[in-house]
């Protein structure tokens, strides 16, 4: 079945450091891929998405490229801020027509001033 | 739009009591999902509805859990009787019927503590 694997956290960085959070997936067909972010005490919200191979999603300085050949969708940001501290979830849309989303386990990011 | 609205935000109850969590999806959204989030298991899909009809409840952990969607603007998740291991944050999310590129919108969650 479809699945998402993302790197274990927590990830602790200093402000202005470069961020990479790895995400790989297993899926039949052509899923859409997503990154969601969860700030403390809040629900998940969409950060960015990509709907087909080689698409790059971007938002708020974050980027991720849909790589079909490596089945990956790694999240990157060139210079993190304290306000980026949150939990990041990689997700894919199920390709069997169920409209379900499959989420990774989440990676906690802590950015220190 | 007000977004997905959940209530209560926090619930503390004793083991054996009935718990009812409520959700109002975004108007016009055809799909509604209930998720449970814990440190141990992460985010788990419990059940989802399409046009008020339950489509897949395979994630519902036990018969103690039940969910209903009597109309397009309201859904409930009930736990009866509750147990300490049910302690978690429960999220409701909704989306419009579309291809799988559509965004899922989450509520702020209901944090349940069962003593």
XYZ file of C-alpha atoms in Angstrom, chain A residues 99, chain B residues 26-31 94-99 102-105:
17
model
C -9.467 10.650 -1.256
C -16.124 24.366 6.050
C -19.300 25.120 4.147
C -19.372 23.421 0.759
C -16.822 20.771 1.633
C -17.900 17.254 0.708
C -15.406 15.225 2.719
C -12.583 18.760 5.623
C -12.024 19.197 1.901
C -13.933 19.737 -1.295
C -14.587 16.895 -3.680
C -11.982 17.202 -6.325
C -9.014 15.299 -7.601
C -7.167 19.313 -3.017
C -6.108 20.792 0.300
C -7.217 19.285 3.569
C -8.279 21.906 6.132
